[in-house]
mmCIF file of C-alpha atoms in Angstrom:
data_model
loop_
_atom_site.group_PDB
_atom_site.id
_atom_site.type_symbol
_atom_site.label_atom_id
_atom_site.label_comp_id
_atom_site.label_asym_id
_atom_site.label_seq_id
_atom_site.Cartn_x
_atom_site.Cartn_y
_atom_site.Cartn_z
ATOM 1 C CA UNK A 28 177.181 242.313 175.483
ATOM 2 C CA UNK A 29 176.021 245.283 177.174
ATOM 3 C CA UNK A 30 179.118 247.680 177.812
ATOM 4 C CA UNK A 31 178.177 248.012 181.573
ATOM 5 C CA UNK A 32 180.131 245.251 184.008
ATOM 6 C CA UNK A 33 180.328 244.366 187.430
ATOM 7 C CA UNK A 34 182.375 244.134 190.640
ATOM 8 C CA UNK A 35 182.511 241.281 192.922
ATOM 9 C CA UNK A 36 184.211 241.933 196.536
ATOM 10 C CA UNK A 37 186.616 239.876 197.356
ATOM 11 C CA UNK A 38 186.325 238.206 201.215
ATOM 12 C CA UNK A 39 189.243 235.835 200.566
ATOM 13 C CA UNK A 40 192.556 237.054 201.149
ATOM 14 C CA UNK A 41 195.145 234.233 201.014
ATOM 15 C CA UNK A 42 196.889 234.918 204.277
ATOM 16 C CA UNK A 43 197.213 231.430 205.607
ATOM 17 C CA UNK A 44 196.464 232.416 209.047
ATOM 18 C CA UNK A 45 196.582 229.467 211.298
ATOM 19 C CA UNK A 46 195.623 229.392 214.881
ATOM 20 C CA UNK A 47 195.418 226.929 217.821
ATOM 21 C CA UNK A 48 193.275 226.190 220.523
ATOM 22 C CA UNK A 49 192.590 224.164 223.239
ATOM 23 C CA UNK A 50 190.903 221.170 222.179
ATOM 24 C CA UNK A 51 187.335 221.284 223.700
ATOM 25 C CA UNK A 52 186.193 218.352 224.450
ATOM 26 C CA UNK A 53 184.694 216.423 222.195
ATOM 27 C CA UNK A 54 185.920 218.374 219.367
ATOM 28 C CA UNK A 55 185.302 216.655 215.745
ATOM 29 C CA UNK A 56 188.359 215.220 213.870
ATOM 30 C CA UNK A 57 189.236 219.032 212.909
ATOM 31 C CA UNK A 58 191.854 218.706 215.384
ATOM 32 C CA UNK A 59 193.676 222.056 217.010
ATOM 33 C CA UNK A 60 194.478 223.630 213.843
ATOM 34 C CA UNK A 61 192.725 226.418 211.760
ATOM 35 C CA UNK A 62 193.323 227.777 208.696
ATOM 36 C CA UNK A 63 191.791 231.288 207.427
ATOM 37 C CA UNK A 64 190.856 231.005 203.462
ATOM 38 C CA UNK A 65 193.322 228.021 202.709
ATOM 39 C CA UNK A 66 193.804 227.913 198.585
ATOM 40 C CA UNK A 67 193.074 224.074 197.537
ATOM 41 C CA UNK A 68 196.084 222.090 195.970
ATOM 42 C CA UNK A 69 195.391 223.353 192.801
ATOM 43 C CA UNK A 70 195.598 226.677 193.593
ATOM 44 C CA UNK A 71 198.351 226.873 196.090
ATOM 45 C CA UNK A 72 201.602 226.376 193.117
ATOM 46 C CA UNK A 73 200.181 229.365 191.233
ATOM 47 C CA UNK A 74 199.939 231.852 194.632
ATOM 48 C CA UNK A 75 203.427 230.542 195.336
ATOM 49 C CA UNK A 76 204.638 231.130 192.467
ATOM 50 C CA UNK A 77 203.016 234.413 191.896
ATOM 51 C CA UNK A 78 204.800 235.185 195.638
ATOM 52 C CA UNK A 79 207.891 234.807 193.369
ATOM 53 C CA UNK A 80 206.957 237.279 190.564
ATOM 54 C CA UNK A 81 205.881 234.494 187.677
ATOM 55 C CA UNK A 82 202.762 234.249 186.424
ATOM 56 C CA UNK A 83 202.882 231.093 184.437
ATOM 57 C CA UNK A 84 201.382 228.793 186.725
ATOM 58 C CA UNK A 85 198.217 230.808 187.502
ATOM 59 C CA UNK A 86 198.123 231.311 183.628
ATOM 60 C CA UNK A 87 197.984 227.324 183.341
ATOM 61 C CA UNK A 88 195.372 226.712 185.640
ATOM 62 C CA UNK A 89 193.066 229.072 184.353
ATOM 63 C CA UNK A 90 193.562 227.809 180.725
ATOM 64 C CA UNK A 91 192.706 224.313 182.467
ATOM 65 C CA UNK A 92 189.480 224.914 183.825
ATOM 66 C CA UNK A 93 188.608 226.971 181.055
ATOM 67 C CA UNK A 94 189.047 224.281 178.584
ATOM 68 C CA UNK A 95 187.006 221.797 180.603
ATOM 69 C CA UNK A 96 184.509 224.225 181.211
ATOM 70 C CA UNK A 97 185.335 223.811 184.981
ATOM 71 C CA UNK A 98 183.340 226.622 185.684
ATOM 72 C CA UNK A 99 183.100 226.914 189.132
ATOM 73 C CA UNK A 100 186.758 226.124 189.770
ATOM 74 C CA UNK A 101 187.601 229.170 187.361
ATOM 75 C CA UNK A 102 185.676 231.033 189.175
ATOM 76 C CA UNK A 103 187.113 230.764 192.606
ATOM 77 C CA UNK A 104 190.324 230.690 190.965
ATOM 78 C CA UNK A 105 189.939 233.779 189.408
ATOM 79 C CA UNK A 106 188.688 235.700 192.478
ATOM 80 C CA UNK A 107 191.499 233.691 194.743
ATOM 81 C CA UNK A 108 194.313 235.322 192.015
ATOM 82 C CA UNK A 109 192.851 238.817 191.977
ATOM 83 C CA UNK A 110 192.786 238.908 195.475
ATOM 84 C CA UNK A 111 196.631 237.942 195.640
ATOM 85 C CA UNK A 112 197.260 240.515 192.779
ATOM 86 C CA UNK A 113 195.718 243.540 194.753
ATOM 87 C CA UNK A 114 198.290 243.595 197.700
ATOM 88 C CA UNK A 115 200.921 241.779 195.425
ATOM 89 C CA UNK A 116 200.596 242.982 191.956
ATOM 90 C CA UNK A 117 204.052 242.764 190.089
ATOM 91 C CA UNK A 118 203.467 238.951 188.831
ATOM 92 C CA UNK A 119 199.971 240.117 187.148
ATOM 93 C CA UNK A 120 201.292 243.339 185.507
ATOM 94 C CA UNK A 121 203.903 240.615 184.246
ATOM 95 C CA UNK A 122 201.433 238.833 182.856
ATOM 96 C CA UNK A 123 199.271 241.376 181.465
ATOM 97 C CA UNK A 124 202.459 243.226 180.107
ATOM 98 C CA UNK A 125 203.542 239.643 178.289
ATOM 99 C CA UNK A 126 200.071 238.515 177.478
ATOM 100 C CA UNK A 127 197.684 240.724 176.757
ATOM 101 C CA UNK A 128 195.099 238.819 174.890
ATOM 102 C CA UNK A 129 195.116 236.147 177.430
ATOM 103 C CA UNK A 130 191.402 235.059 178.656
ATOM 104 C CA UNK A 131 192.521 234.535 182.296
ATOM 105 C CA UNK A 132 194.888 237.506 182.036
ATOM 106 C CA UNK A 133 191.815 239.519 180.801
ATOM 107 C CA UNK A 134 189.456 237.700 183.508
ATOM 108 C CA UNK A 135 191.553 238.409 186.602
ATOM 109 C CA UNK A 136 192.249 241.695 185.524
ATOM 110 C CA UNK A 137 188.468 242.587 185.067
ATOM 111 C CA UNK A 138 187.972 241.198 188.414
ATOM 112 C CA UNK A 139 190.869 242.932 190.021
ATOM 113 C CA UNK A 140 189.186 246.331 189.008
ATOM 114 C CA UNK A 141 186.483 245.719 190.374
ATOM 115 C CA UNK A 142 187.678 244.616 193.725
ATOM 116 C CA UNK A 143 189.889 247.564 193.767
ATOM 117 C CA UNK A 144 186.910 249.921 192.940
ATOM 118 C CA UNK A 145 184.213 248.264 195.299
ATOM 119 C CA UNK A 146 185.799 250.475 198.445
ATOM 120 C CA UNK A 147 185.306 253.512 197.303
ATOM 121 C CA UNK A 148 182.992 256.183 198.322
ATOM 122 C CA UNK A 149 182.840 256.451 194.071
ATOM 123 C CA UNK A 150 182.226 252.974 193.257
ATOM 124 C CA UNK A 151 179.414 254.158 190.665
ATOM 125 C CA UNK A 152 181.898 256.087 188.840
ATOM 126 C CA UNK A 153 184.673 254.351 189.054
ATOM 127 C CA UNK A 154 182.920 251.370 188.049
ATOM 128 C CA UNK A 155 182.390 252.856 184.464
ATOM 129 C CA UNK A 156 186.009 252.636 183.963
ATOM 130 C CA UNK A 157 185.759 249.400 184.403
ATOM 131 C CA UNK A 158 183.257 248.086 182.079
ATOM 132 C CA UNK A 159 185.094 247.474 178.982
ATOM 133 C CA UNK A 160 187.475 245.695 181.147
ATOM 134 C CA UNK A 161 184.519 243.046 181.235
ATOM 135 C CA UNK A 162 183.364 243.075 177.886
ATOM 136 C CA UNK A 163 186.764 242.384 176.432
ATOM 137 C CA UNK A 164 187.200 239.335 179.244
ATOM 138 C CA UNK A 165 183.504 238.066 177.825
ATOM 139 C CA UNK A 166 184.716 238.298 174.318
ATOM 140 C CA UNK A 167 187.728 236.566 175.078
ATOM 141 C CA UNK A 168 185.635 233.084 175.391
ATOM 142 C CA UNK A 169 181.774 233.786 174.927
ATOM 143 C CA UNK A 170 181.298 230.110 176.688
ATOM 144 C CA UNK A 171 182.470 231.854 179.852
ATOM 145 C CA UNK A 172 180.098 232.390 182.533
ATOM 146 C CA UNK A 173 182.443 234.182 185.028
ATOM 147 C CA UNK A 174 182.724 237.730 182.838
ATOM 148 C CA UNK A 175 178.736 237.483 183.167
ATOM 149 C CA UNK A 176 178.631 236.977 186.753
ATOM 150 C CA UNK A 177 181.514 240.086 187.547
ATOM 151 C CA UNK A 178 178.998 241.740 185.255
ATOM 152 C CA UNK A 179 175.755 241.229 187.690
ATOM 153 C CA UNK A 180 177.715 242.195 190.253
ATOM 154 C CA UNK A 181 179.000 245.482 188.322
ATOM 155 C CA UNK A 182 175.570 246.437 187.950
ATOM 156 C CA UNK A 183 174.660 246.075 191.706
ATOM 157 C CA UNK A 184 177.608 248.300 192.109
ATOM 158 C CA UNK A 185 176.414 250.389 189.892
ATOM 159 C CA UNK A 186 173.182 250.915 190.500
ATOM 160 C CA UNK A 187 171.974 249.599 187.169
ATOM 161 C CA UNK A 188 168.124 249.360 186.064
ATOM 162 C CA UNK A 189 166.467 245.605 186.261
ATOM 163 C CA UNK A 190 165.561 245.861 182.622
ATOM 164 C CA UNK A 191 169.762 245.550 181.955
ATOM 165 C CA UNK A 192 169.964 242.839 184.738
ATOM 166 C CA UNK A 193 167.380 240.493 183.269
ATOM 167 C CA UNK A 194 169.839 241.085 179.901
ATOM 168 C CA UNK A 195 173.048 239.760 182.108
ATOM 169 C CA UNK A 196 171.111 236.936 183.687
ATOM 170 C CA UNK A 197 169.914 235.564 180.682
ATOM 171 C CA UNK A 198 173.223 235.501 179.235
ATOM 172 C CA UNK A 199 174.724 233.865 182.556
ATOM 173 C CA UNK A 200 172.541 231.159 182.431
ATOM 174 C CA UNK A 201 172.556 230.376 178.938
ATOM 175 C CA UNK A 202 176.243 229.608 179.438
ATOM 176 C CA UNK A 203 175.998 228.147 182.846
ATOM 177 C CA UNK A 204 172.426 227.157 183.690
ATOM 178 C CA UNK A 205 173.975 226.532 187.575
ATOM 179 C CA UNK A 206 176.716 228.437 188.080
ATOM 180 C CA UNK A 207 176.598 228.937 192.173
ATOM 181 C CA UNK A 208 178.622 232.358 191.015
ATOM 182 C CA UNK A 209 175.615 234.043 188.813
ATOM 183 C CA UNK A 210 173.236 233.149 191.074
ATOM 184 C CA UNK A 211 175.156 234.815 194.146
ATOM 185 C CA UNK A 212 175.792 237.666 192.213
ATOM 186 C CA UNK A 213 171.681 237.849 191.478
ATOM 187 C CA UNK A 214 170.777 237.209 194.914
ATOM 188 C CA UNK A 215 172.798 240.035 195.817
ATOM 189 C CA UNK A 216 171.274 242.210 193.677
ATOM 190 C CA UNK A 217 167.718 241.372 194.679
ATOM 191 C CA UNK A 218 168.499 241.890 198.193
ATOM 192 C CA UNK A 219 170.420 245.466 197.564
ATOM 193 C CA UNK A 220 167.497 246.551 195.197
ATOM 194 C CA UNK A 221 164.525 245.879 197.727
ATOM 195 C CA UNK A 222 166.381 246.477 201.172
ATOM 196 C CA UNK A 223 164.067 243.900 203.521
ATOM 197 C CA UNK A 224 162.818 242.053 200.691
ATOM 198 C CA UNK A 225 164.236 238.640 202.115
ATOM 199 C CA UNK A 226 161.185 236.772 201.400
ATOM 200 C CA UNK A 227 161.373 237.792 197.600
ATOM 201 C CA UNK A 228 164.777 236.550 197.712
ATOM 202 C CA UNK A 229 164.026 233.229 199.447
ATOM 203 C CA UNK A 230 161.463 232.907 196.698
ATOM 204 C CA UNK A 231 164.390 233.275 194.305
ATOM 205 C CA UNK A 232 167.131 230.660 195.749
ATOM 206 C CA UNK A 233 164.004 228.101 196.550
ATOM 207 C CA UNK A 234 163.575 228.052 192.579
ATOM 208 C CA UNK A 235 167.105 228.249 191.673
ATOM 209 C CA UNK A 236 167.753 225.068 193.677
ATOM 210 C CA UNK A 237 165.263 222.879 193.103
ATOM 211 C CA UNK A 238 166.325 223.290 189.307
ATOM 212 C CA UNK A 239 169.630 222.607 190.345
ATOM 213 C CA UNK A 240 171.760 218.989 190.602
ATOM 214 C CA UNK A 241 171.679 217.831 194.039
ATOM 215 C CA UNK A 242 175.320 217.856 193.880
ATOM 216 C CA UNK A 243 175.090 221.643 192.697
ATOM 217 C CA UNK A 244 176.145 224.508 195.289
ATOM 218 C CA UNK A 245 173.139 226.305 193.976
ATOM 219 C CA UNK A 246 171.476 223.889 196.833
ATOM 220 C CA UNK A 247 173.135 226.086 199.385
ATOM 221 C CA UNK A 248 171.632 229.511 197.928
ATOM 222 C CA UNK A 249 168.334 229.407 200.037
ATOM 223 C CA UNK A 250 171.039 228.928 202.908
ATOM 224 C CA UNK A 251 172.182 232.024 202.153
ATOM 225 C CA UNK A 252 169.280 233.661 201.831
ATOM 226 C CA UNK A 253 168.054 232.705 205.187
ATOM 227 C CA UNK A 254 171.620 234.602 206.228
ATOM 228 C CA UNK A 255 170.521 237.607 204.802
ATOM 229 C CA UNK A 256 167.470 237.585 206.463
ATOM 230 C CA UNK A 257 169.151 236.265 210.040
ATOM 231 C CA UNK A 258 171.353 239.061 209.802
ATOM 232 C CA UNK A 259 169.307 242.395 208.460
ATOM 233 C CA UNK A 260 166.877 244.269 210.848
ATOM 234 C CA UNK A 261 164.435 244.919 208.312
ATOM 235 C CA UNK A 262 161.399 243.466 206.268
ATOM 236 C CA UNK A 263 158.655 241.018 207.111
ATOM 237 C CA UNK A 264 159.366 238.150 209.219
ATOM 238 C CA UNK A 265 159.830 234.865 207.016
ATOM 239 C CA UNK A 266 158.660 231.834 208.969
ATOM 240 C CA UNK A 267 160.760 230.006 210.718
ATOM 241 C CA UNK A 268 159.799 226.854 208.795
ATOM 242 C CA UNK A 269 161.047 228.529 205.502
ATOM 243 C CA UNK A 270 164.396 229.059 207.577
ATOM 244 C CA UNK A 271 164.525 225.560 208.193
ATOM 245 C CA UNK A 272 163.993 223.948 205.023
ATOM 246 C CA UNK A 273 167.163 226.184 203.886
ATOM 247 C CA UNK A 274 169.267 224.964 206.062
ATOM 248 C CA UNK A 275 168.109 221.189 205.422
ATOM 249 C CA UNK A 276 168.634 221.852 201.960
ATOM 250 C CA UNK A 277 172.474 223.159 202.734
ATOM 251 C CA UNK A 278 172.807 220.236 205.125
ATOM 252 C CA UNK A 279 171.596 217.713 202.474
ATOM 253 C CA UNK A 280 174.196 219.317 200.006
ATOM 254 C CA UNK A 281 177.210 219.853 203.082
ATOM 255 C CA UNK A 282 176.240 215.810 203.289
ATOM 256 C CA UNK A 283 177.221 215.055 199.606
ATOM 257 C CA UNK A 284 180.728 216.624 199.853
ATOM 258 C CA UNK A 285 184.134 215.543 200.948
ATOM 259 C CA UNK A 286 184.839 216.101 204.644
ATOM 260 C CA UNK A 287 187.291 218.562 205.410
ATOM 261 C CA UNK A 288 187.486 220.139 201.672
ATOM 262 C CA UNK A 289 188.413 223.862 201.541
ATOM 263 C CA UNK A 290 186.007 224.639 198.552
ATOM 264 C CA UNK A 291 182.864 223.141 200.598
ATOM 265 C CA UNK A 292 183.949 225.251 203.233
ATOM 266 C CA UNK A 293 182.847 228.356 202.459
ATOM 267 C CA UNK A 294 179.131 227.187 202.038
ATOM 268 C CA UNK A 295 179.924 224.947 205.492
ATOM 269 C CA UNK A 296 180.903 228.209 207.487
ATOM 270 C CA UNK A 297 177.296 229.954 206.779
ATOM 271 C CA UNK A 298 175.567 227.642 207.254
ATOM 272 C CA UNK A 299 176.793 227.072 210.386
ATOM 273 C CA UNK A 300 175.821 230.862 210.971
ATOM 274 C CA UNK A 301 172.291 229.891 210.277
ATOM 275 C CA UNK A 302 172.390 226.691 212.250
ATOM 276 C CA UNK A 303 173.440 228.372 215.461
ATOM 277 C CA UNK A 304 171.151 231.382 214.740
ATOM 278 C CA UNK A 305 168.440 228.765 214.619
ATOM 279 C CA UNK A 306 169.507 226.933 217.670
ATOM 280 C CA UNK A 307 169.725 223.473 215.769
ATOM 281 C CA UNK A 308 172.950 222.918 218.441
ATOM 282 C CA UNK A 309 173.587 219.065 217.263
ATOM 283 C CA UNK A 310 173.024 219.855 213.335
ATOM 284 C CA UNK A 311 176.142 222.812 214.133
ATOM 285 C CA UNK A 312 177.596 220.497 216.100
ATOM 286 C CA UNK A 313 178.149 218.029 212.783
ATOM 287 C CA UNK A 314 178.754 220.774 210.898
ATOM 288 C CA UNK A 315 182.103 221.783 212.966
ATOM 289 C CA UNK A 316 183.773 217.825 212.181
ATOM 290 C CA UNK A 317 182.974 218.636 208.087
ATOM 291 C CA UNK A 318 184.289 221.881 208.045
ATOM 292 C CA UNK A 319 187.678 220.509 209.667
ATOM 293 C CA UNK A 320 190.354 223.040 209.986
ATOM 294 C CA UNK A 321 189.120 224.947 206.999
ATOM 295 C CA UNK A 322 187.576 228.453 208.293
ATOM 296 C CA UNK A 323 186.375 231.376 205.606
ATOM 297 C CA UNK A 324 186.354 235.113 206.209
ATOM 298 C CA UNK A 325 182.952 235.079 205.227
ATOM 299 C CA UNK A 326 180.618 234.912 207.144
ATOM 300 C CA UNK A 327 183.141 235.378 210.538
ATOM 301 C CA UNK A 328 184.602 238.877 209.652
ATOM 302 C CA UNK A 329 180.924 240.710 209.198
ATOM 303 C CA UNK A 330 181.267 240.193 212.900
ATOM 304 C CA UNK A 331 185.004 240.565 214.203
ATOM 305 C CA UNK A 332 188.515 242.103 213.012
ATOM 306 C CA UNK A 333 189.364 238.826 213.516
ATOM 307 C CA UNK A 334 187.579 236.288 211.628
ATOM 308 C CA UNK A 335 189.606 233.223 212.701
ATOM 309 C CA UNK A 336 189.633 233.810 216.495
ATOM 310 C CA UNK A 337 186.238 234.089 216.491
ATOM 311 C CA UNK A 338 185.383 231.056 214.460
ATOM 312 C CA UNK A 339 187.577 229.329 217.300
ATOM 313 C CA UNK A 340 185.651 230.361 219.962
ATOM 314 C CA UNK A 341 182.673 229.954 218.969
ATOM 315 C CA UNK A 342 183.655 226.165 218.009
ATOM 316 C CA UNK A 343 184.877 226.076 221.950
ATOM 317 C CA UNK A 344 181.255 227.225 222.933
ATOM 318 C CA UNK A 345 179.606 224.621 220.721
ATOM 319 C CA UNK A 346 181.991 221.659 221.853
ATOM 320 C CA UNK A 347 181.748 222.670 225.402
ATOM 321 C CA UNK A 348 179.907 220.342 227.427
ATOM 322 C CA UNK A 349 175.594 221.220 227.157
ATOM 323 C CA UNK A 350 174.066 223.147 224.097
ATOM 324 C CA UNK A 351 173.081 226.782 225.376
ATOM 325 C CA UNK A 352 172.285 229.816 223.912
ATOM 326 C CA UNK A 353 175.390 232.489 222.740
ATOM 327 C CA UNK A 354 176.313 234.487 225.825
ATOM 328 C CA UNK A 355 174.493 237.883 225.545
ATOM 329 C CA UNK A 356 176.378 240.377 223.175
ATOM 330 C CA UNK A 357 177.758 237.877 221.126
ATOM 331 C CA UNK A 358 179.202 239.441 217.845
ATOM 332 C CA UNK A 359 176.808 236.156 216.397
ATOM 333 C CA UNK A 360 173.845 238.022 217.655
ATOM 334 C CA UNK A 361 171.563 236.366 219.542
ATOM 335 C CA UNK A 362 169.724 233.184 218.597
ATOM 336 C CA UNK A 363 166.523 233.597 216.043
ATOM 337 C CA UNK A 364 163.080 233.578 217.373
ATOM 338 C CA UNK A 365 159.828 233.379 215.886
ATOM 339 C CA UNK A 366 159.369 237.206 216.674
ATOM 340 C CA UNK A 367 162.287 238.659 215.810
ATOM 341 C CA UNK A 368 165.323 238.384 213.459
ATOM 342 C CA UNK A 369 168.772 240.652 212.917
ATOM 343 C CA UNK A 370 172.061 240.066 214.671
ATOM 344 C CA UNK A 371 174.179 242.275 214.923
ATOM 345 C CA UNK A 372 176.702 243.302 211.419
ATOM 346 C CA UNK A 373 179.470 245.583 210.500
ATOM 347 C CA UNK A 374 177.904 248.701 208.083
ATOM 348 C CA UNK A 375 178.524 248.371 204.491
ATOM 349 C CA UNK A 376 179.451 244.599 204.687
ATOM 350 C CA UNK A 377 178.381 243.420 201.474
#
């Protein structure tokens, strides 16, 4: 492996915020309740019992997934535990202190360093430090894909050269030919090396997904795209037809998974961005009843300090009686047109 590794930010904080609101009529089967970033049930024994100082439980889970090859479960869960360990650290030095060869100890650890670094007005430098923080978490089980994708997202951080990022992708997708993690982590790298370049990076996600497994998140990644692209002020304009046949992709794939789940939700909550950004008020509409009481930080906080009250009332808005446009000023931005694109977004959101 290269000795240069990546960060990935971490948008989920497990605060299980909950808020209420008046039903609006019509309101999907979500009922009142709303929870910000809920863990799944998985998940939710090792943050408890990392609340309690033992690491044991998250160590379990991780060598669980790992020895399935659950991929994309180890990746969430690794990014879910980091996140925990930065504002409540004592169970992981535990772990780390007791177990320092462990893959998932190494894993979370890599990741926590680079959550911890992504802040800072250094990031390039103080990502160095972190590099062989990776390479001993991809040596720790070379089937891994997650060390690779921290790494792609390392080298966004870090400003690396595309020469070393072809290197990382390879090696992602030799281990995971559709991990929905790498191929984030390369979209995002795209889009930061070529600010505007959101056709380029449609081009990209189109591809990825129509190698994927219909069942594959990777069907979602054109979805995101389009996001990009509704939310930057800069670059071409991509046709709105392109922007469409993202979010039909996204809707075929939203249509495949449990209702209600809180892993689907975080591809459920953008696309719901793009849905409203494209005026497509019944296709949101639908959206709202499979997304259920499960809201993510992403995409709601690029536009408020308080990602689940705005989720909520921009679910009364939809609901309410007669689609319409966002009031003017919306934190949303206002809806996509054929002339225009960009809402409005917080600097450095990432």
């Amino acid at each position: 492996m290269v000795d240069t590794m990546a960060p990935l930010p971490s948008f989920i904080r497990w605060a299980r915020m909950t808020k209420r609101s008046a039903r609006p009529a019509g309101l999907p089967a979500a009922g009142d309740e709303a929870v910000l970033d809920a863990p799944d049930d998985r998940l939710s024994p090792a943050l408890v019992a990392a609340a309690r100082g033992e690491y044991e439980t998250a160590a379990t889970l991780l060598a669980a997934t790992r020895a399935v090859a659950a991929w994309e479960n180890h990746d969430r869960y690794v990014r879910h535990l980091a996140a925990f360990a930065r504002s409540r650290p004592e169970w992981f030095e535990a772990w780390r202190t007791t177990a320092p060869q462990d893959p998932g100890a190494l894993l979370v650890g890599a990741q926590l360093a680079v959550d911890r670094a992504w802040p800072s007005p250094a990031r390039a430098e103080l990502l160095r430090e972190v590099s062989p923080l990776i390479t001993a978490a991809a040596r720790a089980d070379d089937r891994d894909p997650v060390p690779w994708r921290i790494a792609l997202d390392h080298a966004r951080g870090s400003v690396a050269g595309h020469r070393y990022v072809e290197e990382l992708w390879e090696a992602a997708v030799r281990r995971a030919p559709h991990h929905h993690g790498c191929h984030v982590a390369a979209l995002r790298y795209l889009a930061a090396s070529w600010h505007g370049a959101h056709r380029e990076c449609l081009d990209f996600a189109d591809r990825a997904a129509q190698d994927a497994p219909a069942d594959s998140f990777v069907q979602a990644l054109p979805a995101r795209a389009a996001f990009g692209y509704l939310t930057d002020g800069c670059g071409p304009e991509v046709p709105r037809a392109r922007l469409d046949a993202a979010a039909d992709r996204a809707l075929a794939l939203s249509a495949r998974q449990p209702a209600a789940d809180p892993w689907s939700a975080g591809i459920r909550n953008k696309l719901l961005y793009v849905l409203v950004r494209l005026e497509r008020w019944e296709d949101a509409r639908a959206q709202l009843g499979l997304i259920g009481p499960y809201v993510t930080s992403f995409p709601w906080d690029r536009f408020s300090d308080d990602p689940l009250g705005h989720f909520l009332r921009l679910r009364e808005h939809l609901l309410s009686p007669g689609p319409r446009p966002l009031p003017a000023g919306s934190a949303t931005g206002s809806p996509v047109s054929l002339g225009g694109h960009g809402g409005h977004v917080r600097p450095g959101a990432h």
